[in-house]
Tab-separated table of C-alpha atoms in Angstrom:
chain	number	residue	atom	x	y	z
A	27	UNK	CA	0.222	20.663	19.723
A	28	UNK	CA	-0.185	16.998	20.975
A	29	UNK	CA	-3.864	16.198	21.371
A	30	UNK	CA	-3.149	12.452	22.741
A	31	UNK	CA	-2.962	10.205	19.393
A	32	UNK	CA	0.053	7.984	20.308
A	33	UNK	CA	0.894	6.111	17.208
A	34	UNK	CA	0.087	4.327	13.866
A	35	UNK	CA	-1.932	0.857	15.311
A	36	UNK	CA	-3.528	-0.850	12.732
A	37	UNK	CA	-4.261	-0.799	8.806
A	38	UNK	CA	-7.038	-3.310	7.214
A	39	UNK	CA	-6.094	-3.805	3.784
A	40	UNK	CA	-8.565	-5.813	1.100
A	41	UNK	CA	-6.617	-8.593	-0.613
A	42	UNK	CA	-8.180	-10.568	-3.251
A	43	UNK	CA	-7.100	-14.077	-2.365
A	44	UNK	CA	-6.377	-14.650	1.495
A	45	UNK	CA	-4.164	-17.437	0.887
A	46	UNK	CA	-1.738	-15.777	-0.737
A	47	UNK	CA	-2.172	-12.936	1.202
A	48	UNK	CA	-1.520	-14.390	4.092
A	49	UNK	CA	1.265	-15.803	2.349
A	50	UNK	CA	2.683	-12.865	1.476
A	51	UNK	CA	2.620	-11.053	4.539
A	52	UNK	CA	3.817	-13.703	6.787
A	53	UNK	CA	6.629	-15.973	4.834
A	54	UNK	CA	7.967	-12.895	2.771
A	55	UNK	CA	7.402	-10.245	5.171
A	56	UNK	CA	7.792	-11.874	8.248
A	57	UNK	CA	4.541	-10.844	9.804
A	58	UNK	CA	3.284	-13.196	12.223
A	59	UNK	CA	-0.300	-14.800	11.778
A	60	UNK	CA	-1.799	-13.842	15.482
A	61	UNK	CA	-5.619	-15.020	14.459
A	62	UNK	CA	-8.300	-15.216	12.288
A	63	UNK	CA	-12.377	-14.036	12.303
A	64	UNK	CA	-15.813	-14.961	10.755
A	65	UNK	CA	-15.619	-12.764	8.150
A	66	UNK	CA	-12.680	-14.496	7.933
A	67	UNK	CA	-10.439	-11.508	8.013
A	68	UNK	CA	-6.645	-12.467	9.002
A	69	UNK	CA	-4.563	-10.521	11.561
A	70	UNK	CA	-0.946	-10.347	11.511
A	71	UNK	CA	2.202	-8.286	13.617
A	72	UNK	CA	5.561	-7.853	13.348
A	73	UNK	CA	7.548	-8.974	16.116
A	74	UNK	CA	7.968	-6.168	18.238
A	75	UNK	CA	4.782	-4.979	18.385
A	76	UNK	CA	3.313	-5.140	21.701
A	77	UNK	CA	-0.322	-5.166	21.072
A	78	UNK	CA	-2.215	-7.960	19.699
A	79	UNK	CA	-2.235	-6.821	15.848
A	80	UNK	CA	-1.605	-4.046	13.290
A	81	UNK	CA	-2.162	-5.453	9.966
A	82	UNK	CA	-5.569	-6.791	9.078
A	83	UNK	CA	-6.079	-8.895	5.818
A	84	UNK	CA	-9.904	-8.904	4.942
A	85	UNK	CA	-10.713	-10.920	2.005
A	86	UNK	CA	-12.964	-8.971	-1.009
A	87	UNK	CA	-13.271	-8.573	-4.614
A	88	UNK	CA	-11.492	-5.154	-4.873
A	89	UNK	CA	-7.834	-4.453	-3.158
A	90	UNK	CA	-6.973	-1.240	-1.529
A	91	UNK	CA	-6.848	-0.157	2.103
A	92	UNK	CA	-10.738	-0.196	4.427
A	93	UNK	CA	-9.138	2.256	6.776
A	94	UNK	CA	-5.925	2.980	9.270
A	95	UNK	CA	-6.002	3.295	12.814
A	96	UNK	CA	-4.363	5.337	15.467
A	97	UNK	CA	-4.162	4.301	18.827
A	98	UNK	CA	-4.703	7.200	21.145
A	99	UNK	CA	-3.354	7.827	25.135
A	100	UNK	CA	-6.459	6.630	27.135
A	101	UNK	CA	-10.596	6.337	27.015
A	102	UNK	CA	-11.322	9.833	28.142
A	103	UNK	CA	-9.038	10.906	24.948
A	104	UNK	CA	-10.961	8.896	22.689
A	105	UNK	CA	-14.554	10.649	23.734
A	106	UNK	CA	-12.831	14.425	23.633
A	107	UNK	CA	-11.436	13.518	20.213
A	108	UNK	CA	-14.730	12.053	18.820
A	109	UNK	CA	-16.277	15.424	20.136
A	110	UNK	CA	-13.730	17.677	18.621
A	111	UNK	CA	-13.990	15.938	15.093
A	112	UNK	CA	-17.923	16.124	15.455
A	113	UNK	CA	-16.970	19.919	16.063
A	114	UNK	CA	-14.635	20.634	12.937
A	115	UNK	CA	-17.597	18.646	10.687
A	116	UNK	CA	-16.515	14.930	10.348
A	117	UNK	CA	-19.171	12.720	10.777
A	118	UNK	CA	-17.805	9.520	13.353
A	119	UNK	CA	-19.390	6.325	13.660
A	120	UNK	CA	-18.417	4.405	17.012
A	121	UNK	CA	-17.103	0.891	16.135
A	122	UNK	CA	-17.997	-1.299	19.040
A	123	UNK	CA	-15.257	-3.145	20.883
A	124	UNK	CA	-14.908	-6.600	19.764
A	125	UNK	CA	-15.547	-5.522	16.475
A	126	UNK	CA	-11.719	-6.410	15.506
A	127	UNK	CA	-11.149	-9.104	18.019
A	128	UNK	CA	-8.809	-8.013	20.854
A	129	UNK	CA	-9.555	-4.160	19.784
A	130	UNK	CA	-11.329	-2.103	22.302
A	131	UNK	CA	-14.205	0.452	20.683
A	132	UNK	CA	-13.151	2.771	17.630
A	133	UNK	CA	-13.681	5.946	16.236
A	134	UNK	CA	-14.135	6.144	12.372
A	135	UNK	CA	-14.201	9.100	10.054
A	136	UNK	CA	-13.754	9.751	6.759
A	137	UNK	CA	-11.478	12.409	6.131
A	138	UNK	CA	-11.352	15.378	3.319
A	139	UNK	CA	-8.946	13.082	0.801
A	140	UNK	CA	-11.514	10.461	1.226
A	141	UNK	CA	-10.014	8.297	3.617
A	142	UNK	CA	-11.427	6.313	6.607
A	143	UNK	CA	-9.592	6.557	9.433
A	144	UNK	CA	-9.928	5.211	13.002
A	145	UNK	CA	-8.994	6.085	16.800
A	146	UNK	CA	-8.768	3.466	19.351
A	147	UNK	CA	-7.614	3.096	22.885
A	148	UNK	CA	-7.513	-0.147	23.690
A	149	UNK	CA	-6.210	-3.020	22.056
A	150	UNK	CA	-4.925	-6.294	23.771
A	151	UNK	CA	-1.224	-6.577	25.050
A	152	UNK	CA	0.117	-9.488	24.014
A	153	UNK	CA	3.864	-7.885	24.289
A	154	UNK	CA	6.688	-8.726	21.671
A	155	UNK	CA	6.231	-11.645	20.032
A	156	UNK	CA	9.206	-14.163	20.806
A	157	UNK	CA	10.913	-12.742	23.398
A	158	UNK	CA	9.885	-12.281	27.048
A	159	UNK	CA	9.314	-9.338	29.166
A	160	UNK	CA	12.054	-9.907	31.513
A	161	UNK	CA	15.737	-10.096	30.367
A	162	UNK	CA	14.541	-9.966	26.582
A	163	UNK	CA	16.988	-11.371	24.399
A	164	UNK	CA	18.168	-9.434	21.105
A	165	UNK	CA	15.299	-11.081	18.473
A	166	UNK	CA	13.661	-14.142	18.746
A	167	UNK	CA	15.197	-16.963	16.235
A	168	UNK	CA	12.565	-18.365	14.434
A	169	UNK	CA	10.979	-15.266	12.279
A	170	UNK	CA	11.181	-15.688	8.828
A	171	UNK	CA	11.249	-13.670	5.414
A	172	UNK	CA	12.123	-9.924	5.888
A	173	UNK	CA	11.934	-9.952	9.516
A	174	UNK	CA	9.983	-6.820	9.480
A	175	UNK	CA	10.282	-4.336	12.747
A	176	UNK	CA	6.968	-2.692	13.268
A	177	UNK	CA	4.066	-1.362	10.730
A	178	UNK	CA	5.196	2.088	10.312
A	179	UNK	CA	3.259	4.526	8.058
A	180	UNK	CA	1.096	4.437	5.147
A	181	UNK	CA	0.750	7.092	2.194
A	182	UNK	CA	-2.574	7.895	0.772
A	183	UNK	CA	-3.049	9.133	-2.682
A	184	UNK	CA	-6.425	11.582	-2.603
A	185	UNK	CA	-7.761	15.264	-3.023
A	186	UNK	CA	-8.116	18.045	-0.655
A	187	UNK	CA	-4.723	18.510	0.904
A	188	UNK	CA	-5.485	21.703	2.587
A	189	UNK	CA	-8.951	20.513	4.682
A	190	UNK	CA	-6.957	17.045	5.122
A	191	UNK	CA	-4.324	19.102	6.755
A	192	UNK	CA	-5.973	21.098	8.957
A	193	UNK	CA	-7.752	18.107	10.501
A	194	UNK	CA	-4.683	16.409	11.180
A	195	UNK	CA	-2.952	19.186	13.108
A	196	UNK	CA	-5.452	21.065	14.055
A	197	UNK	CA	-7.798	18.589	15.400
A	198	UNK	CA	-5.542	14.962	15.854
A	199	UNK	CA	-2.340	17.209	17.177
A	200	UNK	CA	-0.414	15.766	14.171
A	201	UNK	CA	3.046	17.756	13.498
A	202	UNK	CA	4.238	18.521	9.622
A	203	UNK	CA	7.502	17.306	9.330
A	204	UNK	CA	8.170	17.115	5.208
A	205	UNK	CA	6.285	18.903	2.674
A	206	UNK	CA	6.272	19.158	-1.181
A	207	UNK	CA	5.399	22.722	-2.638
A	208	UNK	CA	4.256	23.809	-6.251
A	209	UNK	CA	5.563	27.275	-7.791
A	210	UNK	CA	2.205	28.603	-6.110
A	211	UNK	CA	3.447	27.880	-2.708
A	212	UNK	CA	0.534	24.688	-2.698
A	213	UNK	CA	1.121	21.359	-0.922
A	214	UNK	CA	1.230	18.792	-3.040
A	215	UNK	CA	2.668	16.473	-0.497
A	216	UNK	CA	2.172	16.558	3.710
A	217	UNK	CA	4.189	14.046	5.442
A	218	UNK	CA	2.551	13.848	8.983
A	219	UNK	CA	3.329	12.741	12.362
A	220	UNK	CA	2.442	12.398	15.955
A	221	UNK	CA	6.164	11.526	16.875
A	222	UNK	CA	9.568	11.713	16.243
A	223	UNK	CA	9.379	9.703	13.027
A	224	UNK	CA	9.547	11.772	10.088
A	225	UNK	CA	6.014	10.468	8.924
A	226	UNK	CA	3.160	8.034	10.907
A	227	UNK	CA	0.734	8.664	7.238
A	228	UNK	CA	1.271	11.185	4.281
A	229	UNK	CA	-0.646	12.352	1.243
A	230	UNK	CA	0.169	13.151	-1.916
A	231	UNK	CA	-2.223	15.285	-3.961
A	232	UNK	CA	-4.343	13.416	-6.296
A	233	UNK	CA	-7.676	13.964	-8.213
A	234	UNK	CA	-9.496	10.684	-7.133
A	235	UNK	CA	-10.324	10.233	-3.628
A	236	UNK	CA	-9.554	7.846	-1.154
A	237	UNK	CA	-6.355	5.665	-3.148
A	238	UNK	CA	-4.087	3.585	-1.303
A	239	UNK	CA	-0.653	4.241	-2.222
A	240	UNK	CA	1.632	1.945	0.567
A	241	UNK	CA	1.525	0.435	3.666
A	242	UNK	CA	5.214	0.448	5.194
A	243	UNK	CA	7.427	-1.556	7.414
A	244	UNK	CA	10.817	-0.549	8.974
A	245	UNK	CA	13.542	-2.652	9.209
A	246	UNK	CA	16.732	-1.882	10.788
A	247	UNK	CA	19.442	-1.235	8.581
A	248	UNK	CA	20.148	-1.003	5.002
A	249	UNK	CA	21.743	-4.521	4.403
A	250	UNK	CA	18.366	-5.747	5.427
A	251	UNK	CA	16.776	-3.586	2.668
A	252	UNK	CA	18.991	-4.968	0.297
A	253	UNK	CA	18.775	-8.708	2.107
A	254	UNK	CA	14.582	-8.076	1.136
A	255	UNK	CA	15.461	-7.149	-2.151
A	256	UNK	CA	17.035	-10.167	-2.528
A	257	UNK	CA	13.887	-12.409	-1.032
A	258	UNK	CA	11.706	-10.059	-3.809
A	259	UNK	CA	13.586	-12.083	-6.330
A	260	UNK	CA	14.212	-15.177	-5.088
A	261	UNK	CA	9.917	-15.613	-4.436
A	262	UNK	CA	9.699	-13.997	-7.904
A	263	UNK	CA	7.692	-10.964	-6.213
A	264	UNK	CA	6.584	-8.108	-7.995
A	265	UNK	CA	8.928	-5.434	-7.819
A	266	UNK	CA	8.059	-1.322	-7.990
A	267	UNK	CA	11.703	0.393	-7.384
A	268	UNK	CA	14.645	0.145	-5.151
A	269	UNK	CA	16.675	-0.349	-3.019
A	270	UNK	CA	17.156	3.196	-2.990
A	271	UNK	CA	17.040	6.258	-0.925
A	272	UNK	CA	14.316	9.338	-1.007
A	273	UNK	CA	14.611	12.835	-0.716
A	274	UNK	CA	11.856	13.088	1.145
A	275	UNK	CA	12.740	11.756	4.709
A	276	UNK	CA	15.945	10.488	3.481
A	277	UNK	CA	14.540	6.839	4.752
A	278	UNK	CA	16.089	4.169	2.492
A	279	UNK	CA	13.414	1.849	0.963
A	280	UNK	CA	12.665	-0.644	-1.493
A	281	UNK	CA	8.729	-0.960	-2.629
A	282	UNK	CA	7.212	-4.097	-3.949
A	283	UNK	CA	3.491	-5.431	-4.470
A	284	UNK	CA	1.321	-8.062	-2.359
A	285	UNK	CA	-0.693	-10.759	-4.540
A	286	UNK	CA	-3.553	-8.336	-4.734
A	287	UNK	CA	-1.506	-5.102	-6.263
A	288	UNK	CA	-1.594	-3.488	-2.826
A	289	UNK	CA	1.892	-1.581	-2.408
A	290	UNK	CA	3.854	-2.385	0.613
A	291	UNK	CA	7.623	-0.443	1.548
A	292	UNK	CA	10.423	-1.654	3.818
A	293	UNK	CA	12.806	0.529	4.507
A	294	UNK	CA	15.241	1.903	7.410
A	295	UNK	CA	16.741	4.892	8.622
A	296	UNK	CA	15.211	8.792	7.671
A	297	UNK	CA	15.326	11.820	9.869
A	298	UNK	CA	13.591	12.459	12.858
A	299	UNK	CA	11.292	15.439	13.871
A	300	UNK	CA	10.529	17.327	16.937
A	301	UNK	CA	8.074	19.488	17.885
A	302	UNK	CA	10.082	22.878	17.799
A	303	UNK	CA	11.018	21.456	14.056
A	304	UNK	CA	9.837	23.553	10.944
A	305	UNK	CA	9.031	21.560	8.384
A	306	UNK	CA	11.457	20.133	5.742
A	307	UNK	CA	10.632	21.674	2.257
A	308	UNK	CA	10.873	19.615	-1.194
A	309	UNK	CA	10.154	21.626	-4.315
A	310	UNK	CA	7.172	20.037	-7.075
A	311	UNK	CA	9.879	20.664	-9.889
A	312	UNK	CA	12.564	18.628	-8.024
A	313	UNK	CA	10.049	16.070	-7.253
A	314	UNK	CA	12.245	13.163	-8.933
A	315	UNK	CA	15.071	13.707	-6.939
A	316	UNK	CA	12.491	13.787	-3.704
A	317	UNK	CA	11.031	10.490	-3.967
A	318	UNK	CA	13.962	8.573	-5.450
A	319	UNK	CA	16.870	10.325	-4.083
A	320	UNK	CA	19.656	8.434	-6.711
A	321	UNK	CA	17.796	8.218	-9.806
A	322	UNK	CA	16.572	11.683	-9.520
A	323	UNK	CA	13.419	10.635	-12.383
A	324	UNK	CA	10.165	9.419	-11.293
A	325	UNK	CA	9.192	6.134	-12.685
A	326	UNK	CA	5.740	6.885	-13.950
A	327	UNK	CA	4.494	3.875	-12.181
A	328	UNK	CA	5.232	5.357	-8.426
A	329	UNK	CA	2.404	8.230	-9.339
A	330	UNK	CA	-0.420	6.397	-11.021
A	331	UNK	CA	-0.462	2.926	-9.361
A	332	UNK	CA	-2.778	2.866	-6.987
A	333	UNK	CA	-5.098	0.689	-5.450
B	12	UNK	CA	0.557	-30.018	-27.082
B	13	UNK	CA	2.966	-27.206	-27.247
B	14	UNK	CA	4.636	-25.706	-24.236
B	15	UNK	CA	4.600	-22.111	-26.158
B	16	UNK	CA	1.935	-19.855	-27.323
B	17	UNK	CA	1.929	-17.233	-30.208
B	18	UNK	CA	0.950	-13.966	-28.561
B	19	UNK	CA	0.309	-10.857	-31.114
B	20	UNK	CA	-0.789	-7.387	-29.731
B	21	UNK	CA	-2.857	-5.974	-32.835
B	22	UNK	CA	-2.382	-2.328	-32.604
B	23	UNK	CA	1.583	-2.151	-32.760
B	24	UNK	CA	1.939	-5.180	-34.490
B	25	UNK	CA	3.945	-6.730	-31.662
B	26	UNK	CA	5.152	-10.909	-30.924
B	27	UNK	CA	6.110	-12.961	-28.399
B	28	UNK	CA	5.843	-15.863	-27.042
B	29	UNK	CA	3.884	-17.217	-23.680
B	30	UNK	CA	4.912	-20.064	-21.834
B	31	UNK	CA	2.136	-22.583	-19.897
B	32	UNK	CA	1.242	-21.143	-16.625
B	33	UNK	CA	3.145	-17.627	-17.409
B	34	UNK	CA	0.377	-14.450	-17.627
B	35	UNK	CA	0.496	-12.344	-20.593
B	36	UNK	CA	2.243	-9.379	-18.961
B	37	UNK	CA	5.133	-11.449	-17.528
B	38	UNK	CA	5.624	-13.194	-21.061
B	39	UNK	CA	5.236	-9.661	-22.407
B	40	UNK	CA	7.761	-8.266	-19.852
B	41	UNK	CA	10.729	-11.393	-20.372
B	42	UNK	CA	10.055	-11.209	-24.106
B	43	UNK	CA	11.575	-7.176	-23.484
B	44	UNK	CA	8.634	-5.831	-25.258
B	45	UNK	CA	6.608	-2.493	-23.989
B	46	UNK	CA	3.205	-3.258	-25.863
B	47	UNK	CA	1.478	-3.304	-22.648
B	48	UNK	CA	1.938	-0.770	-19.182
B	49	UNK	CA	3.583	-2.678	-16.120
B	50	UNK	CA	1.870	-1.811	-12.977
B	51	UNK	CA	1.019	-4.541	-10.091
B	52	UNK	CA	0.932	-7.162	-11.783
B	53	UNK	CA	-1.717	-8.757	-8.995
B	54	UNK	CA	-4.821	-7.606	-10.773
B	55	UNK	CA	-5.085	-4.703	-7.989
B	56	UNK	CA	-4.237	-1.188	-10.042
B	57	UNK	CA	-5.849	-1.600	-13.705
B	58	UNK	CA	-3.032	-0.767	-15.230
B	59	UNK	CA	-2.430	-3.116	-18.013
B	60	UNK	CA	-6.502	-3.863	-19.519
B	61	UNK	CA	-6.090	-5.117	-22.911
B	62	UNK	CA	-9.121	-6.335	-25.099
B	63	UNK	CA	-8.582	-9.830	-26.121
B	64	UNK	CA	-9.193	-10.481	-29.957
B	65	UNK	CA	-9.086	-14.307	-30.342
B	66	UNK	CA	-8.032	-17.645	-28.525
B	67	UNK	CA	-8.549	-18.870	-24.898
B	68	UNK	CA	-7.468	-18.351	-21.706
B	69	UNK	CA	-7.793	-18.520	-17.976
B	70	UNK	CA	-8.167	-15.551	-15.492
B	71	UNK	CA	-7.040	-15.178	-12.030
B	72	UNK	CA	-8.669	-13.076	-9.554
B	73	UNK	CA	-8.851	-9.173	-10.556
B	74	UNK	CA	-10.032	-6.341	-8.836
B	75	UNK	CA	-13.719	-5.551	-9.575
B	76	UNK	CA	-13.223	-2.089	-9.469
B	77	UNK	CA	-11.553	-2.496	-12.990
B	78	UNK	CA	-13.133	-6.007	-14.424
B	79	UNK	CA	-16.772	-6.314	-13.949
B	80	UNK	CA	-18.636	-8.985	-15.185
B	81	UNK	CA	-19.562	-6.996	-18.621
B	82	UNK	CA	-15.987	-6.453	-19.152
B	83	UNK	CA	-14.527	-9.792	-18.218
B	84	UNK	CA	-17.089	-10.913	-20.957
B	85	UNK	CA	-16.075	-8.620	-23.351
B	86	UNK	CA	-12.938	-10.054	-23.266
B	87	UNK	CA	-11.948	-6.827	-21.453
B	88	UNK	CA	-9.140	-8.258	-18.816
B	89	UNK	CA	-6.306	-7.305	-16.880
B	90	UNK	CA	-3.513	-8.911	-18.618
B	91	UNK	CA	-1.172	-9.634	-15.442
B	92	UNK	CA	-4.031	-11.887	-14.479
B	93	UNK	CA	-4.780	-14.019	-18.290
B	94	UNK	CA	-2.788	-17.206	-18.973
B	95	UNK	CA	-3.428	-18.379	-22.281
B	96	UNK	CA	-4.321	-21.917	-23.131
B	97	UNK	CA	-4.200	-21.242	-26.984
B	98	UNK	CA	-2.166	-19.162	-29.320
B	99	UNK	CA	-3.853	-15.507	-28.882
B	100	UNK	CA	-4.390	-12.023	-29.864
B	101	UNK	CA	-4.804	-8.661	-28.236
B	102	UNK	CA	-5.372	-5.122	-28.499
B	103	UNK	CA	-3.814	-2.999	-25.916
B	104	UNK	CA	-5.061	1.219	-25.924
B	105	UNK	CA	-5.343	3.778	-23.112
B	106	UNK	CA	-8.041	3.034	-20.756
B	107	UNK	CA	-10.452	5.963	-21.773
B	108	UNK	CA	-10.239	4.141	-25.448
B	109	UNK	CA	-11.304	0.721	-24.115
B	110	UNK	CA	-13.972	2.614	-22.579
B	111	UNK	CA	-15.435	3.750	-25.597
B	112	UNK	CA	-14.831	0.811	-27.730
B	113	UNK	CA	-16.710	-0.762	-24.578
B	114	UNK	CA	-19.887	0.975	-24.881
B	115	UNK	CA	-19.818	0.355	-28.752
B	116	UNK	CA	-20.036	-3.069	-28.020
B	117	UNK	CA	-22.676	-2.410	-25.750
């Protein structure tokens, strides 16, 4: 049941070099560079985002992701959420606003798999970026790169599946849409989400907490995917796998590292989910054919690359 | 001054060559040899440590969380992030091995 989390809003990755970061994100990608801090932490969105950011660059001497955010319906949402986390045994620490600049206060816990999370209510509306309110026009001209849509999910690598799980549904209102099961009947994989998207952040099981697998962008259609595959070569960018399709979700995707060895996906298409929806069920022992849907065979790469 | 280095990785007895400017990995990878795991190749993941043997190089930024100082003395680098300035050699083993052979050192 819905418990008033609206939607992925922001992840704050660590990058190692800012410049190239920055690079990275906004003349490959297509992010735009919306402004900058003291800690001098960089904030970027993709064009048809209507808040003020969603992908936060903060500068450090290890990669991998500080935390994700979720933006939630209204104030009085955030407070009853806080309390009912407090309830099921997460410890939250209240962010104040300003913190992130244009962010109202947040919410951060760390969940079971050893991930921090954070819910918010407020951020500033800056609308889409390019076009105006009134009479919008298809896409505004001057973007650049991949053109990336929106930040749309990440995947976390951790431990604890089952407690991660039941604080997701049970508490956030999140939905299981995809799942992968062992010959035990254990989830190895929980593809979550609090809309019709077939995942807004998944986990695959892992025995180190709190790994960063991908942060992921949609684009609209496959010849876009393969039109970024082609900017992955021609800036020389390192490549994971794809274009391809998955099994899981059926999205079609091609994966590809920032400067720092932080993962990042575009990708378009994949199914939807509804409420009334049981979940779609991958088995472990076809797990090759699940994530890469043509090759059928894992590269080892997609499993143990973390950051 | 040459343009090419002499690159041998010890423990399989592997050559190539590395250009100016080029990392060790990349040389490894457009050489089409498999002496050393391909992860990131941004310094992020920790993937490829190797233990440098002999001749100099730079470094470019790699996560600490895999190169600490100790290590990046040791000669203990990532090797998508080393760009040789000299002809050089390398061992590359499993990362529980360089472990070990770390705190022999130590």
């Amino acid at each position: 049941m819905r418990k008033g989390v609206m939607r992925p809003g922001h992840v704050q990755l660590r990058v190692l070099d800012i410049d190239a970061a920055v690079h990275h994100y906004t003349d490959l990608m297509g992010l735009i560079e919306m402004d900058r801090d003291d800690q001098g932490r960089v904030y970027l969105k993709a064009w048809t985002e209507v808040d003020k950011f969603s992908v936060v660059l903060n500068p450090g001497d290890e990669p991998g992701m500080d935390f994700m955010g979720f933006k939630v319906a209204d104030d009085a949402t955030l407070t009853q959420l806080g309390k009912d986390l407090q309830a099921w045994g997460c410890a939250v620490e209240e962010i104040p606003a300003g913190e992130l600049k244009g962010c109202g206060r947040r919410l951060r816990f760390q969940v079971p798999s050893g991930h921090f999370f954070e819910l918010y209510a407020e951020k500033e509306y800056t609308g889409k970026w390019g076009v105006s309110d009134v009479n919008p026009e298809a896409w505004p001209r001057n973007l650049t790169g991949m053109k990336a849509v929106r930040f749309d999910h990440c995947l976390m690598y951790g431990d604890e599946l089952a407690a991660t799980y039941d604080l997701f549904v049970n508490v956030l209102g999140f939905h299981l849409a995809e799942q992968v099961l062992d010959d035990n009947g254990d989830r190895i994989a929980q593809f979550l989400t609090v809309s019709m998207k077939a995942h807004d952040v998944a986990f695959i099981m892992h025995p180190e907490k709190g790994k960063f697998h991908h942060a992921s962008f949609f684009l609209d259609t496959w010849e876009q995917v393969l039109r970024a595959a082609d900017l992955i070569s021609m800036t020389d960018t390192s490549i994971d796998i794809g274009p391809t399709r998955h099994g899981l979700t059926h999205g079609q995707t091609i994966y590809f590292f920032d400067p720092s060895g932080n993962r990042n996906e575009v990708f378009c298409g994949g199914d939807y989910h509804y409420p009334d929806h049981k979940p779609v069920t991958w088995m472990a022992k076809d797990l090759g054919k699940a994530i890469f849907y043509h090759d059928r065979v894992l590269n080892e790469r997609f499993l143990s690359v973390l950051t | 001054m040459t343009d090419n280095y002499e690159i041998v990785e010890l423990v399989k007895g592997q050559h190539f060559s590395c250009q100016r400017d080029q990392s060790l990995l990349k040389a490894m990878e457009q050489a089409g040899k498999r002496c050393i795991p391909v992860g990131c190749r941004g310094g992020g993941c920790g993937l490829c440590k190797v233990q440098i043997r002999s001749g100099e190089f730079d470094c470019g930024p790699m996560s600490k969380k895999h190169v600490d100082e100790e290590s990046r003395r040791c000669g203990q680098v990532l090797a998508c992030r080393v760009y040789p300035l000299s002809n050089l050699t390398f061992e590359y083993r499993p990362a529980d091995a360089l472990a070990s052979a770390k705190q022999q050192v130590q």
